[in-house]
Coordinates of C-alpha atoms in Angstrom, one line a residue:
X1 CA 0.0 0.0 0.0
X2 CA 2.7 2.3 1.4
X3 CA 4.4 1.7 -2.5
X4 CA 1.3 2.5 -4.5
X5 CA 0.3 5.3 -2.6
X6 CA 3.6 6.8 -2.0
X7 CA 6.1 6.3 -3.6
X8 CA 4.6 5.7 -7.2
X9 CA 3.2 9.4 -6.9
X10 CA 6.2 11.0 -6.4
X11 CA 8.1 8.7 -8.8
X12 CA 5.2 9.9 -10.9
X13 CA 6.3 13.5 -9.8
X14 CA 9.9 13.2 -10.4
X15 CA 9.6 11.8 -14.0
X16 CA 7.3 14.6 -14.8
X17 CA 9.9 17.1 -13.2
X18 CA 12.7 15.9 -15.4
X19 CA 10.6 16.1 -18.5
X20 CA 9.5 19.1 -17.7
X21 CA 13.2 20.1 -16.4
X22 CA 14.3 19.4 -20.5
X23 CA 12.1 21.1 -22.0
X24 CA 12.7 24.1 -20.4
X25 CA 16.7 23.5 -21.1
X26 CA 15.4 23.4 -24.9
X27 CA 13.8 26.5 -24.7
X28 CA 16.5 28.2 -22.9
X29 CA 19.0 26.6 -25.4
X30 CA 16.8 28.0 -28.2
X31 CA 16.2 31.4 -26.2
X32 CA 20.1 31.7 -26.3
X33 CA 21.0 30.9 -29.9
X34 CA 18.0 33.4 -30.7
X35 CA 19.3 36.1 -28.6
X36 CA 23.1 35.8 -30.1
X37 CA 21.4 35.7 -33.8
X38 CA 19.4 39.0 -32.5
X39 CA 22.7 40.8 -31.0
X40 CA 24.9 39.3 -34.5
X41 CA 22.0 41.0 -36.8
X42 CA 21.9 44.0 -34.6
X43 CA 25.3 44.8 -34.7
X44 CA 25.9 44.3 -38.5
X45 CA 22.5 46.7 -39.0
X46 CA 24.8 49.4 -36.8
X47 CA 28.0 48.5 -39.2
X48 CA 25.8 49.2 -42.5
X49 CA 24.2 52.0 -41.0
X50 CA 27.9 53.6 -40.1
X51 CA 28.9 52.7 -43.5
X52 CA 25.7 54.3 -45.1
X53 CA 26.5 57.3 -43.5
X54 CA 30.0 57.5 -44.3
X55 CA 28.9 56.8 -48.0
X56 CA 26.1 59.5 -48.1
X57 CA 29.2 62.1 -47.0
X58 CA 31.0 61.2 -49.9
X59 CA 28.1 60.4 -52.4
X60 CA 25.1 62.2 -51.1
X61 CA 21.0 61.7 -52.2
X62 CA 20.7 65.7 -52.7
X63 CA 23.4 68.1 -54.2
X64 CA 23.5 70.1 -51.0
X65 CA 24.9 73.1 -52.9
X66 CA 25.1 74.9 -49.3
X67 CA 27.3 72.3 -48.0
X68 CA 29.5 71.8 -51.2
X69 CA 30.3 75.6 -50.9
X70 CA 30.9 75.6 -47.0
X71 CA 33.7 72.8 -47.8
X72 CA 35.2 74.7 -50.7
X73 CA 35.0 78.1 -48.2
X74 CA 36.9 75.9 -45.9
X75 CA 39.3 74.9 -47.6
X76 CA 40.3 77.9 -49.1
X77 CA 40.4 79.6 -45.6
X78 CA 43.1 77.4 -44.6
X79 CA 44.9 77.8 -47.9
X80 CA 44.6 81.7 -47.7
X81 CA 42.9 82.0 -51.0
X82 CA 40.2 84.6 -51.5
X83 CA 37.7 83.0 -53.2
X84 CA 36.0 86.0 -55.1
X85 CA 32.8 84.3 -56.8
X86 CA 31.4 81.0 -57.9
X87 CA 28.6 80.4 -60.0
X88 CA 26.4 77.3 -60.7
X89 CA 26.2 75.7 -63.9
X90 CA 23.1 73.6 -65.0
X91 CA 23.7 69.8 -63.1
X92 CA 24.0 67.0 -65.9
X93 CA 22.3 63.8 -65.0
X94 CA 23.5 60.3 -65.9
X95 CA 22.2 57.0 -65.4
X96 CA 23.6 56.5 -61.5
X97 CA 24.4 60.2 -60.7
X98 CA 24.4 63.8 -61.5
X99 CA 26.6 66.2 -61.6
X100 CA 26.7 69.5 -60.0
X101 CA 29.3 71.7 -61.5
X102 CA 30.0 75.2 -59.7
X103 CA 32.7 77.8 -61.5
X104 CA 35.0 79.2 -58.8
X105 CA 37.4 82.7 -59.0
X106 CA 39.7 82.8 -56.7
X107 CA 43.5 84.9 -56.1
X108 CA 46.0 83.9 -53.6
X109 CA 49.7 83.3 -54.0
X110 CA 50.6 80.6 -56.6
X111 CA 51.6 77.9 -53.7
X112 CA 48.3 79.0 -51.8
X113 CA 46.4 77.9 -54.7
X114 CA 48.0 74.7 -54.9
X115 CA 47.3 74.2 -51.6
X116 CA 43.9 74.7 -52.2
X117 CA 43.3 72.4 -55.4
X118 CA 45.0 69.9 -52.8
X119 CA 42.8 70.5 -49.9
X120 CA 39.6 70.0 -52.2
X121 CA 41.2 66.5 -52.9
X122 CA 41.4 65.7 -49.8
X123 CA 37.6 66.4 -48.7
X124 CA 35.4 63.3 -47.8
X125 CA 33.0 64.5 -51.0
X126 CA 33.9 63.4 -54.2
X127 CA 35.2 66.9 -56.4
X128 CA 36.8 67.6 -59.3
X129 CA 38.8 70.4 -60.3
X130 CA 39.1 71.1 -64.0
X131 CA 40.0 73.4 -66.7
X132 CA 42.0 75.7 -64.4
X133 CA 43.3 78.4 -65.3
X134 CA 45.6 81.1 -63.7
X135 CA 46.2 84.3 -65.0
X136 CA 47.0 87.6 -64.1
X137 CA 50.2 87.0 -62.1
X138 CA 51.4 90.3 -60.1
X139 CA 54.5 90.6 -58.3
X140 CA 53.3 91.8 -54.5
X141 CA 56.4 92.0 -52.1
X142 CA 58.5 88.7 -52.6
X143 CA 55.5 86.9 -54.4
X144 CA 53.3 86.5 -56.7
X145 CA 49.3 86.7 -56.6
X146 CA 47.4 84.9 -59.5
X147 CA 43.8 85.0 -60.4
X148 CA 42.7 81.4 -60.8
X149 CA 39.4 80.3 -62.5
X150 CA 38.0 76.9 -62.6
X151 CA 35.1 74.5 -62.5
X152 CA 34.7 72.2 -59.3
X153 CA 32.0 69.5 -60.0
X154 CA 30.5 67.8 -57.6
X155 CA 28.1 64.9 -57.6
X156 CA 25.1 63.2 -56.5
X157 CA 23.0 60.0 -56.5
X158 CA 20.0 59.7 -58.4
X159 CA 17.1 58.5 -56.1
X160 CA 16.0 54.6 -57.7
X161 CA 12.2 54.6 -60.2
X162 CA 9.7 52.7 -59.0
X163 CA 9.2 50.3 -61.6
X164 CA 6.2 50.8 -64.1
X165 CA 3.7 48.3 -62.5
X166 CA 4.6 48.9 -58.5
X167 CA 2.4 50.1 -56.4
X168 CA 3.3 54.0 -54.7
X169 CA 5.9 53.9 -52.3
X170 CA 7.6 50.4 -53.3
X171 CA 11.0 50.4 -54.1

């Protein structure tokens, strides 16, 4: 009697525990391999986001004419060229980008102005510098000031069609 009551009910009890005690060690198991396949996923979506961002600075969505002329101000500040006037020309769109070229003036010392074709190289945004020209070379003190005229081109991305039969919105 004492065996069938007993002893057979907590047996009963114990087997339960331990099947329930597995289970639970699956789910924790799973609850584990979920959580480092959350925190993996998680940190590449920071890396592409970083990398996004880095990529917009370089090759941005919009032509941000405001910015590209900060950078060039910039840059001639430190090279101690005046930069006298620039002017936009109309932006020329290709399949993947466009371009957004801006005529510059500027006058400094000859090495000032190499120093600033350098330091437009060196910015994070993609910019050319073409058909320069210097001219007008005057003999102030031991140096001489030229006049320098050229065309910086910048660029931008062209934001991806829809195709023809997706809906608004759909990329």
């Amino acid at each position: 009697v004492y065996f069938v009551v007993f002893y057979s009910d907590i047996d009963g009890q114990i087997a339960s525990a331990k099947q329930q005690e597995g289970a639970l060690q699956n789910e924790l198991t799973q609850a584990k391999t979920s959580r480092d396949a959350y925190q993996k996923d998680l940190e590449e979506k920071t890396r592409r986001e970083q990398l996004a961002r880095e990529q917009k600075k370089i090759l941005p969505d919009d032509s941000e004419t405001p910015a590209f002329l900060s950078s060039l101000q910039a840059v001639a500040t430190i090279a101690g060229v005046n930069l006298t006037s620039w002017s936009p020309i109309d932006e020329s769109i290709g399949e993947f980008y466009a371009k957004v070229p801006m005529k510059l003036s500027l006058t400094g010392k000859f090495h000032q102005v190499a120093k600033f074709f350098h330091g437009v190289g060196q910015l994070d945004r993609i910019i050319n510098v073409e058909n320069i020209s210097m001219t007008e070379p005057k003999l102030e003190g031991d140096a001489y000031i030229v006049a320098a005229t050229c065309v910086a081109t910048t660029f931008h991305t062209i934001k991806a069609k829809a195709p023809a039969g997706a809906p608004q919105g759909a990329k």
